[in-house]
PDB file of C-alpha atoms in Angstrom:
ATOM      1  CA  MET A1068      -4.853   3.670  39.430  1.00 35.00           C
ATOM      2  CA  GLY A1069      -3.854   5.012  35.987  1.00 43.00           C
ATOM      3  CA  LEU A1070      -0.784   6.845  35.002  1.00 45.00           C
ATOM      4  CA  SER A1071      -0.896  10.521  34.769  1.00 47.00           C
ATOM      5  CA  ASP A1072       0.019  12.405  31.118  1.00 57.00           C
ATOM      6  CA  ASN A1073       3.601  13.171  32.744  1.00 54.00           C
ATOM      7  CA  GLU A1074       3.960   9.573  33.638  1.00 61.00           C
ATOM      8  CA  PHE A1075       2.664   7.846  30.705  1.00 69.00           C
ATOM      9  CA  LEU A1076       4.186   9.941  27.801  1.00 90.00           C
ATOM     10  CA  GLY A1077       7.699   9.367  27.525  1.00 93.00           C
ATOM     11  CA  LYS A1078      10.345  10.621  25.383  1.00 94.00           C
ATOM     12  CA  SER A1079       9.705   7.916  22.573  1.00 95.00           C
ATOM     13  CA  GLU A1080       6.165   8.655  23.199  1.00 96.00           C
ATOM     14  CA  THR A1081       6.384  12.369  22.939  1.00 95.00           C
ATOM     15  CA  ALA A1082       8.612  11.892  20.004  1.00 96.00           C
ATOM     16  CA  SER A1083       5.826  10.047  18.223  1.00 97.00           C
ATOM     17  CA  ILE A1084       2.830  12.629  19.089  1.00 97.00           C
ATOM     18  CA  LEU A1085       5.506  15.290  17.553  1.00 96.00           C
ATOM     19  CA  TYR A1086       5.710  12.897  14.320  1.00 97.00           C
ATOM     20  CA  HIS A1087       2.229  12.507  13.705  1.00 97.00           C
ATOM     21  CA  ASP A1088       1.543  16.395  14.389  1.00 96.00           C
ATOM     22  CA  ILE A1089       3.224  16.620  10.713  1.00 96.00           C
ATOM     23  CA  PHE A1090       0.514  14.587   9.298  1.00 97.00           C
ATOM     24  CA  ASP A1091      -2.313  16.372  11.365  1.00 97.00           C
ATOM     25  CA  TYR A1092      -2.902  13.122  13.070  1.00 98.00           C
ATOM     26  CA  PRO A1093      -3.794  13.263  16.719  1.00 98.00           C
ATOM     27  CA  LEU A1094      -3.278   9.700  18.894  1.00 97.00           C
ATOM     28  CA  ASN A1095      -4.963   7.846  21.173  1.00 96.00           C
ATOM     29  CA  ALA A1096      -3.203   6.229  23.902  1.00 95.00           C
ATOM     30  CA  LYS A1097      -3.458   2.859  22.246  1.00 96.00           C
ATOM     31  CA  GLU A1098      -1.742   4.283  19.033  1.00 97.00           C
ATOM     32  CA  ILE A1099       0.864   5.898  20.835  1.00 97.00           C
ATOM     33  CA  ILE A1100       2.220   2.922  22.382  1.00 96.00           C
ATOM     34  CA  LYS A1101       1.878   1.239  18.942  1.00 98.00           C
ATOM     35  CA  TRP A1102       3.727   4.307  17.365  1.00 98.00           C
ATOM     36  CA  ARG A1103       6.496   4.890  19.748  1.00 97.00           C
ATOM     37  CA  VAL A1104       9.760   6.041  18.270  1.00 97.00           C
ATOM     38  CA  GLY A1105      12.358   3.607  18.715  1.00 97.00           C
ATOM     39  CA  LYS A1106      16.103   4.278  19.560  1.00 94.00           C
ATOM     40  CA  ARG A1107      17.062   4.815  15.792  1.00 94.00           C
ATOM     41  CA  GLY A1108      14.178   7.516  15.419  1.00 94.00           C
ATOM     42  CA  LEU A1109      14.647   9.218  18.523  1.00 94.00           C
ATOM     43  CA  SER A1110      17.998  11.437  17.789  1.00 92.00           C
ATOM     44  CA  LEU A1111      16.120  13.063  14.682  1.00 93.00           C
ATOM     45  CA  PHE A1112      13.730  14.854  17.424  1.00 92.00           C
ATOM     46  CA  LYS A1113      15.216  17.839  18.224  1.00 85.00           C
ATOM     47  CA  LYS A1114      12.580  20.278  19.764  1.00 82.00           C
ATOM     48  CA  THR A1115      10.175  19.510  22.486  1.00 82.00           C
ATOM     49  CA  GLN A1116       6.573  21.210  22.550  1.00 89.00           C
ATOM     50  CA  GLU A1117       3.723  20.800  24.787  1.00 92.00           C
ATOM     51  CA  VAL A1118       1.234  18.116  24.686  1.00 95.00           C
ATOM     52  CA  ILE A1119      -2.543  18.074  25.048  1.00 94.00           C
ATOM     53  CA  ASN A1120      -5.047  15.466  26.140  1.00 95.00           C
ATOM     54  CA  LYS A1121      -8.160  15.869  25.278  1.00 95.00           C
ATOM     55  CA  ASP A1122     -11.628  13.554  24.394  1.00 93.00           C
ATOM     56  CA  GLY A1123      -8.805  10.765  25.146  1.00 94.00           C
ATOM     57  CA  LEU A1124      -6.519  12.259  22.077  1.00 96.00           C
ATOM     58  CA  TYR A1125      -3.163  13.771  22.412  1.00 97.00           C
ATOM     59  CA  PHE A1126      -2.003  16.477  20.014  1.00 96.00           C
ATOM     60  CA  LEU A1127       0.182  19.764  20.362  1.00 96.00           C
ATOM     61  CA  LYS A1128      -1.149  22.803  22.170  1.00 95.00           C
ATOM     62  CA  GLY A1129      -3.007  25.025  20.075  1.00 94.00           C
ATOM     63  CA  LYS A1130      -4.253  22.183  17.412  1.00 95.00           C
ATOM     64  CA  GLU A1131      -7.744  21.669  19.071  1.00 95.00           C
ATOM     65  CA  ASN A1132      -9.150  21.882  15.349  1.00 95.00           C
ATOM     66  CA  LEU A1133      -7.487  18.479  14.660  1.00 96.00           C
ATOM     67  CA  LEU A1134     -10.041  16.663  16.506  1.00 95.00           C
ATOM     68  CA  TYR A1135     -12.819  18.272  14.061  1.00 96.00           C
ATOM     69  CA  LYS A1136     -10.561  17.206  11.422  1.00 96.00           C
ATOM     70  CA  LYS A1137      -9.691  13.792  12.542  1.00 97.00           C
ATOM     71  CA  ALA A1138     -13.521  12.866  12.604  1.00 96.00           C
ATOM     72  CA  LEU A1139     -14.041  14.263   8.919  1.00 97.00           C
ATOM     73  CA  ARG A1140     -10.962  12.389   7.591  1.00 98.00           C
ATOM     74  CA  GLU A1141     -12.383   9.257   9.357  1.00 98.00           C
ATOM     75  CA  ARG A1142     -15.350   9.432   7.352  1.00 97.00           C
ATOM     76  CA  ALA A1143     -13.911  10.276   4.114  1.00 98.00           C
ATOM     77  CA  SER A1144     -11.364   7.316   4.456  1.00 98.00           C
ATOM     78  CA  ASP A1145     -14.031   4.622   5.439  1.00 98.00           C
ATOM     79  CA  ARG A1146     -15.965   5.629   2.073  1.00 98.00           C
ATOM     80  CA  LYS A1147     -12.249   5.417   0.125  1.00 98.00           C
ATOM     81  CA  ILE A1148     -11.580   2.072   1.707  1.00 98.00           C
ATOM     82  CA  GLU A1149     -14.747   0.493   0.401  1.00 98.00           C
ATOM     83  CA  ILE A1150     -14.026   1.762  -3.045  1.00 98.00           C
ATOM     84  CA  ALA A1151     -10.106   0.479  -2.666  1.00 98.00           C
ATOM     85  CA  LYS A1152     -11.699  -3.326  -1.407  1.00 98.00           C
ATOM     86  CA  LYS A1153     -13.995  -3.416  -4.345  1.00 97.00           C
ATOM     87  CA  ASN A1154     -11.260  -2.143  -7.048  1.00 98.00           C
ATOM     88  CA  ALA A1155      -8.809  -4.751  -5.316  1.00 98.00           C
ATOM     89  CA  SER A1156     -11.377  -7.810  -5.485  1.00 97.00           C
ATOM     90  CA  ALA A1157     -11.455  -7.301  -9.329  1.00 98.00           C
ATOM     91  CA  LEU A1158      -7.612  -7.344  -9.212  1.00 98.00           C
ATOM     92  CA  ALA A1159      -7.067 -10.141  -7.077  1.00 98.00           C
ATOM     93  CA  LYS A1160      -8.854 -12.357  -9.961  1.00 97.00           C
ATOM     94  CA  LEU A1161      -5.591 -11.595 -11.761  1.00 98.00           C
ATOM     95  CA  PRO A1162      -3.568 -14.893 -10.780  1.00 96.00           C
ATOM     96  CA  THR A1163      -0.137 -12.980 -10.991  1.00 96.00           C
ATOM     97  CA  ILE A1164      -1.472 -10.639  -8.446  1.00 98.00           C
ATOM     98  CA  LYS A1165      -0.447 -11.912  -4.708  1.00 98.00           C
ATOM     99  CA  GLY A1166      -1.148  -8.601  -2.671  1.00 98.00           C
ATOM    100  CA  VAL A1167      -2.724  -4.993  -2.835  1.00 98.00           C
ATOM    101  CA  PHE A1168      -2.358  -2.913  -0.013  1.00 98.00           C
ATOM    102  CA  ILE A1169      -3.767   0.446   0.932  1.00 98.00           C
ATOM    103  CA  THR A1170      -0.911   2.785   1.700  1.00 98.00           C
ATOM    104  CA  GLY A1171      -0.400   6.339   2.545  1.00 96.00           C
ATOM    105  CA  ALA A1172      -2.572   8.582   4.525  1.00 97.00           C
ATOM    106  CA  LEU A1173      -5.655   6.135   3.709  1.00 98.00           C
ATOM    107  CA  ALA A1174      -3.827   3.577   5.141  1.00 98.00           C
ATOM    108  CA  MET A1175      -3.780   5.681   8.631  1.00 98.00           C
ATOM    109  CA  ASN A1176      -7.924   6.450   7.872  1.00 98.00           C
ATOM    110  CA  ASN A1177      -6.137   9.949   7.639  1.00 98.00           C
ATOM    111  CA  ALA A1178      -7.199  10.984   3.862  1.00 98.00           C
ATOM    112  CA  GLU A1179      -8.679  14.233   2.925  1.00 97.00           C
ATOM    113  CA  GLU A1180     -12.021  14.429   1.006  1.00 96.00           C
ATOM    114  CA  GLU A1181     -10.276  15.280  -2.031  1.00 96.00           C
ATOM    115  CA  SER A1182      -7.535  12.558  -2.098  1.00 96.00           C
ATOM    116  CA  ASP A1183      -6.866   9.839  -4.138  1.00 96.00           C
ATOM    117  CA  ILE A1184      -6.570   6.156  -3.103  1.00 98.00           C
ATOM    118  CA  ASP A1185      -3.139   5.046  -2.613  1.00 97.00           C
ATOM    119  CA  LEU A1186      -2.268   1.048  -3.613  1.00 98.00           C
ATOM    120  CA  MET A1187       0.396  -0.744  -3.374  1.00 98.00           C
ATOM    121  CA  ILE A1188       0.686  -3.935  -6.054  1.00 98.00           C
ATOM    122  CA  ILE A1189       2.657  -7.249  -5.380  1.00 98.00           C
ATOM    123  CA  THR A1190       3.041  -9.647  -8.093  1.00 97.00           C
ATOM    124  CA  LYS A1191       4.488 -13.074  -9.009  1.00 95.00           C
ATOM    125  CA  LYS A1192       8.347 -13.089  -9.819  1.00 94.00           C
ATOM    126  CA  ASN A1193       9.012 -11.728 -13.386  1.00 93.00           C
ATOM    127  CA  HIS A1194       5.133 -10.879 -13.827  1.00 94.00           C
ATOM    128  CA  LEU A1195       5.219  -7.086 -12.759  1.00 96.00           C
ATOM    129  CA  TRP A1196       4.951  -5.559 -16.176  1.00 95.00           C
ATOM    130  CA  LEU A1197       2.741  -8.012 -17.772  1.00 95.00           C
ATOM    131  CA  THR A1198       0.296  -7.452 -14.707  1.00 96.00           C
ATOM    132  CA  ARG A1199       0.473  -4.240 -14.507  1.00 96.00           C
ATOM    133  CA  LEU A1200      -0.941  -4.202 -18.513  1.00 96.00           C
ATOM    134  CA  PHE A1201      -3.394  -6.049 -17.507  1.00 97.00           C
ATOM    135  CA  ALA A1202      -4.244  -4.860 -14.327  1.00 97.00           C
ATOM    136  CA  TYR A1203      -5.166  -1.149 -15.956  1.00 96.00           C
ATOM    137  CA  LEU A1204      -7.442  -3.086 -18.693  1.00 97.00           C
ATOM    138  CA  VAL A1205      -9.284  -4.602 -15.479  1.00 98.00           C
ATOM    139  CA  LEU A1206      -9.831  -1.297 -14.076  1.00 98.00           C
ATOM    140  CA  ARG A1207     -10.717   0.173 -17.241  1.00 97.00           C
ATOM    141  CA  VAL A1208     -13.278  -2.814 -18.064  1.00 97.00           C
ATOM    142  CA  ILE A1209     -14.755  -2.257 -14.432  1.00 97.00           C
ATOM    143  CA  ASN A1210     -14.875   1.503 -15.300  1.00 96.00           C
ATOM    144  CA  SER A1211     -12.675   2.371 -12.274  1.00 97.00           C
ATOM    145  CA  ALA A1212     -11.710   6.220 -11.817  1.00 95.00           C
ATOM    146  CA  VAL A1213      -7.476   6.104 -12.056  1.00 95.00           C
ATOM    147  CA  ARG A1214      -5.713   8.740 -11.644  1.00 90.00           C
ATOM    148  CA  LYS A1215      -3.120   9.949 -14.194  1.00 83.00           C
ATOM    149  CA  PRO A1216       0.132  12.450 -13.913  1.00 74.00           C
ATOM    150  CA  ASN A1217      -0.148  15.599 -13.279  1.00 75.00           C
ATOM    151  CA  ASP A1218      -4.037  15.198 -12.458  1.00 78.00           C
ATOM    152  CA  LYS A1219      -5.237  17.537 -10.306  1.00 81.00           C
ATOM    153  CA  ASN A1220      -8.809  16.230  -9.872  1.00 88.00           C
ATOM    154  CA  GLN A1221      -7.828  12.910  -7.942  1.00 91.00           C
ATOM    155  CA  LYS A1222     -10.854  12.785  -5.769  1.00 95.00           C
ATOM    156  CA  ASP A1223     -11.457   8.739  -5.139  1.00 96.00           C
ATOM    157  CA  LYS A1224      -9.316   7.936  -7.955  1.00 97.00           C
ATOM    158  CA  LEU A1225      -7.077   4.934  -7.633  1.00 97.00           C
ATOM    159  CA  CYS A1226      -3.312   5.863  -7.622  1.00 95.00           C
ATOM    160  CA  LEU A1227      -1.372   2.344  -8.072  1.00 96.00           C
ATOM    161  CA  ASN A1228       1.939   4.320  -7.232  1.00 93.00           C
ATOM    162  CA  ILE A1229       3.970   1.356  -6.072  1.00 96.00           C
ATOM    163  CA  TRP A1230       4.474  -2.142  -7.739  1.00 97.00           C
ATOM    164  CA  LEU A1231       6.569  -4.880  -6.150  1.00 97.00           C
ATOM    165  CA  ASP A1232       7.102  -8.268  -7.522  1.00 96.00           C
ATOM    166  CA  GLU A1233       7.824 -10.944  -4.769  1.00 96.00           C
ATOM    167  CA  SER A1234      11.713 -11.273  -5.511  1.00 95.00           C
ATOM    168  CA  ALA A1235      12.371  -7.416  -4.693  1.00 96.00           C
ATOM    169  CA  LEU A1236      10.161  -6.790  -1.433  1.00 97.00           C
ATOM    170  CA  SER A1237      13.245  -5.508   0.459  1.00 97.00           C
ATOM    171  CA  TRP A1238      13.284  -1.311   0.374  1.00 96.00           C
ATOM    172  CA  GLY A1239      16.480  -0.140  -0.661  1.00 92.00           C
ATOM    173  CA  LYS A1240      19.163   0.904   2.059  1.00 93.00           C
ATOM    174  CA  LYS A1241      19.274   4.575   0.705  1.00 91.00           C
ATOM    175  CA  ASP A1242      15.680   4.994   0.986  1.00 92.00           C
ATOM    176  CA  ARG A1243      15.247   3.423   4.497  1.00 96.00           C
ATOM    177  CA  ASN A1244      14.266   6.495   7.133  1.00 96.00           C
ATOM    178  CA  ILE A1245      11.607   6.971   9.766  1.00 97.00           C
ATOM    179  CA  TYR A1246       9.144   8.276   7.078  1.00 96.00           C
ATOM    180  CA  SER A1247       9.339   4.819   4.905  1.00 96.00           C
ATOM    181  CA  ALA A1248       9.391   3.181   7.999  1.00 98.00           C
ATOM    182  CA  HIS A1249       6.280   4.183   8.945  1.00 98.00           C
ATOM    183  CA  GLU A1250       4.828   4.046   5.411  1.00 98.00           C
ATOM    184  CA  ILE A1251       5.458   0.364   5.458  1.00 98.00           C
ATOM    185  CA  ALA A1252       4.569  -0.384   8.641  1.00 98.00           C
ATOM    186  CA  GLN A1253       1.045   0.945   7.938  1.00 98.00           C
ATOM    187  CA  VAL A1254      -0.117  -0.373   5.194  1.00 98.00           C
ATOM    188  CA  ASN A1255      -3.364  -2.194   4.900  1.00 98.00           C
ATOM    189  CA  PRO A1256      -3.476  -5.566   3.162  1.00 98.00           C
ATOM    190  CA  ILE A1257      -6.736  -6.092   1.678  1.00 98.00           C
ATOM    191  CA  VAL A1258      -5.622  -8.713  -0.893  1.00 98.00           C
ATOM    192  CA  ASP A1259      -3.316 -11.339   0.507  1.00 98.00           C
ATOM    193  CA  LYS A1260      -2.162 -14.332  -1.145  1.00 97.00           C
ATOM    194  CA  GLU A1261       0.383 -16.740   0.012  1.00 95.00           C
ATOM    195  CA  ASN A1262       1.094 -14.890   3.112  1.00 96.00           C
ATOM    196  CA  ILE A1263       2.604 -12.236   1.086  1.00 97.00           C
ATOM    197  CA  TYR A1264       1.775  -9.371   3.707  1.00 98.00           C
ATOM    198  CA  GLN A1265       4.112 -10.971   6.259  1.00 97.00           C
ATOM    199  CA  ARG A1266       7.120 -11.921   3.591  1.00 97.00           C
ATOM    200  CA  PHE A1267       6.906  -8.268   2.770  1.00 98.00           C
ATOM    201  CA  LEU A1268       7.198  -7.130   6.260  1.00 98.00           C
ATOM    202  CA  GLN A1269      10.040 -10.200   6.877  1.00 97.00           C
ATOM    203  CA  LYS A1270      11.946  -8.564   3.901  1.00 97.00           C
ATOM    204  CA  ASN A1271      11.737  -5.031   5.921  1.00 98.00           C
ATOM    205  CA  LYS A1272      11.907  -5.991   9.317  1.00 97.00           C
ATOM    206  CA  TRP A1273      14.664  -2.778   9.560  1.00 98.00           C
ATOM    207  CA  ILE A1274      11.431  -0.614  10.403  1.00 98.00           C
ATOM    208  CA  LEU A1275      11.231  -1.965  14.101  1.00 98.00           C
ATOM    209  CA  ASP A1276      14.404  -0.103  14.684  1.00 97.00           C
ATOM    210  CA  TYR A1277      11.920   3.158  14.121  1.00 98.00           C
ATOM    211  CA  TRP A1278       8.588   1.861  15.057  1.00 98.00           C
ATOM    212  CA  PRO A1279       9.447  -1.276  17.560  1.00 98.00           C
ATOM    213  CA  ASN A1280       5.755  -1.672  18.081  1.00 98.00           C
ATOM    214  CA  SER A1281       4.149  -0.786  15.136  1.00 98.00           C
ATOM    215  CA  VAL A1282       3.817  -4.460  13.912  1.00 98.00           C
ATOM    216  CA  ARG A1283       4.236  -8.296  14.503  1.00 96.00           C
ATOM    217  CA  ILE A1284       6.823  -9.762  11.928  1.00 95.00           C
ATOM    218  CA  GLU A1285       6.290 -13.515  11.695  1.00 92.00           C
ATOM    219  CA  ASP A1286       8.925 -15.861  10.473  1.00 87.00           C
ATOM    220  CA  THR A1287       8.343 -16.620   6.998  1.00 80.00           C
ATOM    221  CA  LYS A1288       9.365 -18.649   4.231  1.00 76.00           C
ATOM    222  CA  ASP A1289       9.612 -17.573   0.422  1.00 73.00           C
ATOM    223  CA  LYS A1290       7.460 -19.658  -2.003  1.00 69.00           C
ATOM    224  CA  ILE A1291       9.172 -17.798  -4.898  1.00 70.00           C
ATOM    225  CA  LYS A1292       8.814 -20.649  -7.973  1.00 66.00           C
ATOM    226  CA  GLY A1293      10.515 -20.154 -11.433  1.00 55.00           C
ATOM    227  CA  ASN A1294       9.265 -18.985 -14.728  1.00 57.00           C
ATOM    228  CA  VAL A1295       9.259 -20.630 -18.173  1.00 49.00           C
ATOM    229  CA  LYS A1296      11.739 -18.478 -20.674  1.00 53.00           C
ATOM    230  CA  ILE A1297       8.625 -17.381 -22.821  1.00 51.00           C
ATOM    231  CA  ASN A1298       7.241 -15.330 -19.546  1.00 68.00           C
ATOM    232  CA  ASN A1299      10.564 -13.669 -18.717  1.00 84.00           C
ATOM    233  CA  LEU A1300      10.746 -12.832 -22.871  1.00 85.00           C
ATOM    234  CA  LEU A1301       7.208 -11.300 -22.790  1.00 89.00           C
ATOM    235  CA  GLU A1302       7.914  -9.413 -19.536  1.00 91.00           C
ATOM    236  CA  ARG A1303      10.758  -7.810 -20.964  1.00 90.00           C
ATOM    237  CA  ILE A1304       8.970  -6.657 -24.074  1.00 91.00           C
ATOM    238  CA  SER A1305       6.406  -5.532 -21.650  1.00 92.00           C
ATOM    239  CA  PHE A1306       8.897  -3.649 -19.472  1.00 91.00           C
ATOM    240  CA  TRP A1307      10.534  -1.865 -22.600  1.00 90.00           C
ATOM    241  CA  ILE A1308       7.228  -1.002 -23.813  1.00 89.00           C
ATOM    242  CA  GLN A1309       5.956   0.693 -20.900  1.00 91.00           C
ATOM    243  CA  TYR A1310       9.334   2.136 -19.963  1.00 84.00           C
ATOM    244  CA  ARG A1311       9.992   3.810 -23.015  1.00 84.00           C
ATOM    245  CA  TYR A1312       6.540   5.503 -22.740  1.00 81.00           C
ATOM    246  CA  MET A1313       7.064   6.842 -19.045  1.00 82.00           C
ATOM    247  CA  LYS A1314      10.906   7.709 -19.509  1.00 76.00           C
ATOM    248  CA  ARG A1315      10.744  11.106 -20.474  1.00 75.00           C
ATOM    249  CA  LYS A1316       8.557  11.824 -17.289  1.00 73.00           C
ATOM    250  CA  ILE A1317      11.016   9.928 -14.648  1.00 71.00           C
ATOM    251  CA  THR A1318      12.297  12.398 -12.056  1.00 71.00           C
ATOM    252  CA  ARG A1319      13.221  10.344  -8.873  1.00 70.00           C
ATOM    253  CA  GLU A1320      11.291   7.284  -9.440  1.00 78.00           C
ATOM    254  CA  LYS A1321      12.791   3.915  -9.431  1.00 87.00           C
ATOM    255  CA  ILE A1322      11.962   1.622 -11.978  1.00 88.00           C
ATOM    256  CA  ASP A1323      13.590  -1.553 -13.207  1.00 91.00           C
ATOM    257  CA  LEU A1324      12.178  -5.174 -14.428  1.00 92.00           C
ATOM    258  CA  HIS A1325      11.108  -6.265 -10.438  1.00 94.00           C
ATOM    259  CA  LYS A1326       9.827  -2.884  -9.195  1.00 95.00           C
ATOM    260  CA  ALA A1327       7.908   0.761  -9.892  1.00 93.00           C
ATOM    261  CA  ILE A1328       8.078   2.858  -7.358  1.00 92.00           C
ATOM    262  CA  PHE A1329       6.338   6.519  -8.145  1.00 86.00           C
ATOM    263  CA  HIS A1330       7.160   8.883  -5.749  1.00 75.00           C
ATOM    264  CA  PRO A1331       8.682  11.553  -7.595  1.00 68.00           C
ATOM    265  CA  LYS A1332       8.767  13.759  -3.908  1.00 76.00           C
ATOM    266  CA  ASP A1333      11.598  13.184  -1.511  1.00 83.00           C
ATOM    267  CA  TRP A1334       9.236  13.034   1.764  1.00 87.00           C
ATOM    268  CA  GLY A1335      11.783  11.153   3.707  1.00 88.00           C
ATOM    269  CA  LYS A1336      14.113  13.822   3.367  1.00 88.00           C
ATOM    270  CA  GLU A1337      11.806  16.815   4.021  1.00 90.00           C
ATOM    271  CA  ILE A1338      10.378  14.824   6.983  1.00 92.00           C
ATOM    272  CA  ASN A1339      14.127  14.452   8.539  1.00 88.00           C
ATOM    273  CA  GLU A1340      14.584  18.507   8.052  1.00 87.00           C
ATOM    274  CA  LEU A1341      11.238  19.280   9.826  1.00 87.00           C
ATOM    275  CA  LEU A1342      11.970  17.039  12.696  1.00 86.00           C
ATOM    276  CA  SER A1343      15.624  18.284  12.984  1.00 78.00           C
ATOM    277  CA  ALA A1344      14.868  22.025  12.328  1.00 70.00           C
TER     278      ALA A1344
END
């Protein structure tokens, strides 16, 4: 005999539904279990709302339109994921690229028809900026559509907005919150060399404080090798050229030799405020 909704939906489960409502994302029972909110996150939820179960999906009362929206977004996401895989396959030919992950709404199959395709690129140590140059060259050669800053027409364009080298996989402590934890847990690895996906999760085990059932993290060992000095010199020159070009456009982006995270909006802060309101 199955559990009733009242028995199934405890505080952690209801909090998950409230969180995903921000992104217009109804959850099925399996997803609710996967995305149960952990102790670290529960204190953020100050309000309660009535939950409805219809067609196997759980959402807040009055949000029945999400069922139709979910179907549309899943169809759009399937198409965009194929585009992402095609481009990731080309990028994977670069020996210094170790991982290509789908991020953002698309990683949750929740992308809108007009949205872009967010990707995270992980590179070999001390090769991020050289790799970035070659990656954009590859995408230009294969005639891929890449989103540029302030580009309002973003449909199906690649947005390479997170770059990490393998020595900088851990998220900064100031940027650790329920939102960034979810964004990390939901990434979809479409290129995974040398077990880089699990190495990325291992460096960010803190996400389990917020979403304890979201991913399975294995014990891994770093396989970082040293680099000859000439490569380091070329990498620094490449970094300097690119940084100089983008410097005047930087707001709250995080950019150094080992990472480039282009997130001008502080979504973590906004989500915390919404949950606490």
